[in-house]
Structures are given as structure tokens and as C-alpha cells.
Tab-separated table of N, CA and C in Angstrom:
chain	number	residue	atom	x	y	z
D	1	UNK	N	26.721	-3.285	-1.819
D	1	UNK	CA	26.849	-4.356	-2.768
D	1	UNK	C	28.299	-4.393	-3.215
D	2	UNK	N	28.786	-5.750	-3.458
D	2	UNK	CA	30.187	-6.034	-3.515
D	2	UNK	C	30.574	-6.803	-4.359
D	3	UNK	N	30.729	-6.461	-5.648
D	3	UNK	CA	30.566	-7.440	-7.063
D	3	UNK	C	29.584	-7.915	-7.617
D	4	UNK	N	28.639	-7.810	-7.620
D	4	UNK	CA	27.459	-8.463	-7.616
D	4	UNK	C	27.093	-8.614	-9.372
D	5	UNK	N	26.977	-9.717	-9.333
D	5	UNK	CA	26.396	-10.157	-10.725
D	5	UNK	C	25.108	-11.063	-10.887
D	6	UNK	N	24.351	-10.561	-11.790
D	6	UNK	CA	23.268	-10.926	-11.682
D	6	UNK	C	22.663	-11.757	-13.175
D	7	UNK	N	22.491	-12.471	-13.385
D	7	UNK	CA	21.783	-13.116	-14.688
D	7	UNK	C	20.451	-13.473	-14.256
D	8	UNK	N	19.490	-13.250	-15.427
D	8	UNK	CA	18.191	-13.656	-15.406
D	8	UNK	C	18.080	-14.340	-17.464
D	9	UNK	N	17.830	-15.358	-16.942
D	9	UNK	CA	16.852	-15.766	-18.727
D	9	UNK	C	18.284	-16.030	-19.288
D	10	UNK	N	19.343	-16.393	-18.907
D	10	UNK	CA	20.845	-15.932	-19.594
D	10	UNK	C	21.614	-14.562	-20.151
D	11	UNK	N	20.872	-13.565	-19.550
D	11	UNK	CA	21.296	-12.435	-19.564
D	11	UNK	C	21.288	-11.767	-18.537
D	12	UNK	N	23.087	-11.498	-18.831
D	12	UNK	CA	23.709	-10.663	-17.989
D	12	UNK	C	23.090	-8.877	-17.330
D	13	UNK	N	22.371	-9.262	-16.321
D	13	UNK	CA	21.597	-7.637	-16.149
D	13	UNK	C	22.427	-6.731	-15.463
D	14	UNK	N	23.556	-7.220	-14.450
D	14	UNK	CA	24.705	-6.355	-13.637
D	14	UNK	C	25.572	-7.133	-13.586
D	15	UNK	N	27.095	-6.846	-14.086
D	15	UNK	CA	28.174	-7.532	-13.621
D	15	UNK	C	28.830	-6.836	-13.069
D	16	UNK	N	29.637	-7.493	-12.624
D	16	UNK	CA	30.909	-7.059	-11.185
D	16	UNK	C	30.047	-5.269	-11.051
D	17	UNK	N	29.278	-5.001	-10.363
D	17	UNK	CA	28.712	-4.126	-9.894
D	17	UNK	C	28.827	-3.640	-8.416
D	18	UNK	N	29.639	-2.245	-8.059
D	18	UNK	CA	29.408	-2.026	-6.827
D	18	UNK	C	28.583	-0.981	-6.290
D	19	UNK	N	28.617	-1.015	-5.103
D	19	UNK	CA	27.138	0.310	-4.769
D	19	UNK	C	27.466	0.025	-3.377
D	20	UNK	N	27.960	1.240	-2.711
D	20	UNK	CA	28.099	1.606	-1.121
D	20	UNK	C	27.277	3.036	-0.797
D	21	UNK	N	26.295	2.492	0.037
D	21	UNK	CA	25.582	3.425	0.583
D	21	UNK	C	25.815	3.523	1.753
D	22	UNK	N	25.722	4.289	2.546
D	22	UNK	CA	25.936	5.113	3.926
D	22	UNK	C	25.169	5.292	4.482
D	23	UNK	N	24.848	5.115	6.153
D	23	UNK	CA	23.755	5.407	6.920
D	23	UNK	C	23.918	6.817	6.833
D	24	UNK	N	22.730	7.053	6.991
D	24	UNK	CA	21.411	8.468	6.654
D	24	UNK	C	22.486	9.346	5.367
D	25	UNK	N	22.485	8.632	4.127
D	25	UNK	CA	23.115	9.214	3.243
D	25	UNK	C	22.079	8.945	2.350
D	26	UNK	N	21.818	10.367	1.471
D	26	UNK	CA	20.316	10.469	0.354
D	26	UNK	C	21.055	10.410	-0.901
D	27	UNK	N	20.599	9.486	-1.608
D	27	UNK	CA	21.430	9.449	-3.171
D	27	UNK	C	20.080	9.568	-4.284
D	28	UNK	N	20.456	9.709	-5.324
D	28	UNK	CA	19.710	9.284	-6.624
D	28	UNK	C	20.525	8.588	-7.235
D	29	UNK	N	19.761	8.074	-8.047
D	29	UNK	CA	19.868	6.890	-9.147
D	29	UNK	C	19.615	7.619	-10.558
D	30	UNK	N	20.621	7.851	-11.592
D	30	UNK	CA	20.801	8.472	-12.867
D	30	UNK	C	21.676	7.696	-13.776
D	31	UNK	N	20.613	6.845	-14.930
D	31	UNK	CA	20.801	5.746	-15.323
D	31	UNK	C	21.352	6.114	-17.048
D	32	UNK	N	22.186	5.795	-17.669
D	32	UNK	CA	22.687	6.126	-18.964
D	32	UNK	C	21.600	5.425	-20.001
D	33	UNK	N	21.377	4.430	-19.679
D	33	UNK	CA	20.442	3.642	-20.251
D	33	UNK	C	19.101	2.394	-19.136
D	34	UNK	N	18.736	1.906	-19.334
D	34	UNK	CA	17.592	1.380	-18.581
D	34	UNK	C	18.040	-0.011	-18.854
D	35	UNK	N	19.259	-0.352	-19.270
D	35	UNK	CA	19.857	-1.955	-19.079
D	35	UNK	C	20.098	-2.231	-17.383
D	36	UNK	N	19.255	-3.033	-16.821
D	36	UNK	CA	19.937	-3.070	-15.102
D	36	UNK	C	19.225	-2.637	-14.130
D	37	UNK	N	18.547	-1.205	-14.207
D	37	UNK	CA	17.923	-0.225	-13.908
D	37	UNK	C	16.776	-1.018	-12.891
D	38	UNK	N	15.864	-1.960	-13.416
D	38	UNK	CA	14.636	-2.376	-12.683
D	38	UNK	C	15.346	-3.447	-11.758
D	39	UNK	N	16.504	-4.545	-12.528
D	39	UNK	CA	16.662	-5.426	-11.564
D	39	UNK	C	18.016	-4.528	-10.288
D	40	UNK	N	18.342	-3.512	-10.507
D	40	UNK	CA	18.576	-2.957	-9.333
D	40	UNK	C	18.144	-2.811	-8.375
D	41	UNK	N	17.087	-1.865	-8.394
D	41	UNK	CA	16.220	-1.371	-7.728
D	41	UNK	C	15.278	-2.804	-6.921
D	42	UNK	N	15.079	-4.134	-7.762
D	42	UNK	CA	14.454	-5.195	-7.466
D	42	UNK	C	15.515	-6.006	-6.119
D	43	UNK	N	16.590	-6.044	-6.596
D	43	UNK	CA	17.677	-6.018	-5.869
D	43	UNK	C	17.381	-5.575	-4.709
D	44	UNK	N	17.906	-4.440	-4.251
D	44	UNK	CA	18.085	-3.699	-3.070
D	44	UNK	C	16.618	-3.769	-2.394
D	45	UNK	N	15.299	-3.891	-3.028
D	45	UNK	CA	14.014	-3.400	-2.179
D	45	UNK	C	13.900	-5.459	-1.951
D	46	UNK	N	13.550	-6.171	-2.680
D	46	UNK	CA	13.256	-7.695	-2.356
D	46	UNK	C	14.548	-8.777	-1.899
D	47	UNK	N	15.742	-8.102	-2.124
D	47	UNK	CA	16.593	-9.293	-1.911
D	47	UNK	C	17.279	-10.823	-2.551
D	48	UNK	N	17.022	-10.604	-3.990
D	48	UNK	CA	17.185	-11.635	-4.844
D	48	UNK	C	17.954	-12.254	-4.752
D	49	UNK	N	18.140	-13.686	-5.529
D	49	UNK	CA	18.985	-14.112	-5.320
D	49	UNK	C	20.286	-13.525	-5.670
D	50	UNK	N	21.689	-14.161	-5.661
D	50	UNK	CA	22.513	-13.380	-6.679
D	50	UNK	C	23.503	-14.760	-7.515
D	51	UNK	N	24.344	-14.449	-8.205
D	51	UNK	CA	24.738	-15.745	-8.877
D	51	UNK	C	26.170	-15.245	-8.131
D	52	UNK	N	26.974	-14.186	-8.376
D	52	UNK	CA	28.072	-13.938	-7.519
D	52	UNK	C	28.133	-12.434	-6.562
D	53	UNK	N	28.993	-11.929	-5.762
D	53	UNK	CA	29.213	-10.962	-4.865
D	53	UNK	C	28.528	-11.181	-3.727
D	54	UNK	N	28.272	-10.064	-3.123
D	54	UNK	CA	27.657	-10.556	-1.965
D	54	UNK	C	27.150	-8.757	-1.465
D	55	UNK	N	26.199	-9.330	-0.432
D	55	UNK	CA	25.620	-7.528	-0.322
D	55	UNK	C	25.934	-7.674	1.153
D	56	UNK	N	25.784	-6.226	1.874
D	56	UNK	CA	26.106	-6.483	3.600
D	56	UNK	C	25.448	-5.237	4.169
């Protein structure tokens, strides 16, 4: 993911957000707070739309 910003309802859930993952590379996810957290994860598993960035 490559900037990726996301609004739902008029709120901002990820801005300018990046995330590079690596083939056969195992990560976790360790969240400061749970702002973002579900539409991440919604993100990466369904493919949503996005309002800016782009994923590859």
C-alpha cells in the first residue's frame, strides 16, 4: 500500500498510510489504538475502494 487514504461516513480512517509486505514475509499487526485497525485489515482481505494511493 502506497499512500492510501481512506474515508468512510466523512471520517478519515487512514491517511497517507504505507504498508510493504514481502513475499513469504510473516508480520503482526500491533495497534496503539483501534482507530483504522478494522478498516485495515477490511482493506487488505476485500479490496475496497480507496479515495487516494494506490495498492500493488
Amino acid at each position: 500500500l502506497e499512500k492510501v487514504t481512506r474515508i468512510v461516513d466523512g471520517v478519515t480512517l487512514l491517511d497517507n498510510f504505507n504498508l510493504h509486505i514481502y513475499q513469504g514475509e510473516i508480520m503482526g499487526l500491533v495497534c496503539i489504538n483501534a482507530h483504522g485497525e478494522k478498516e485495515l485489515v477490511d482493506l487488505l482481505c476485500k479490496n475496497l475502494p480507496l479515495h487516494y494511493g494506490r495498492i500493488y
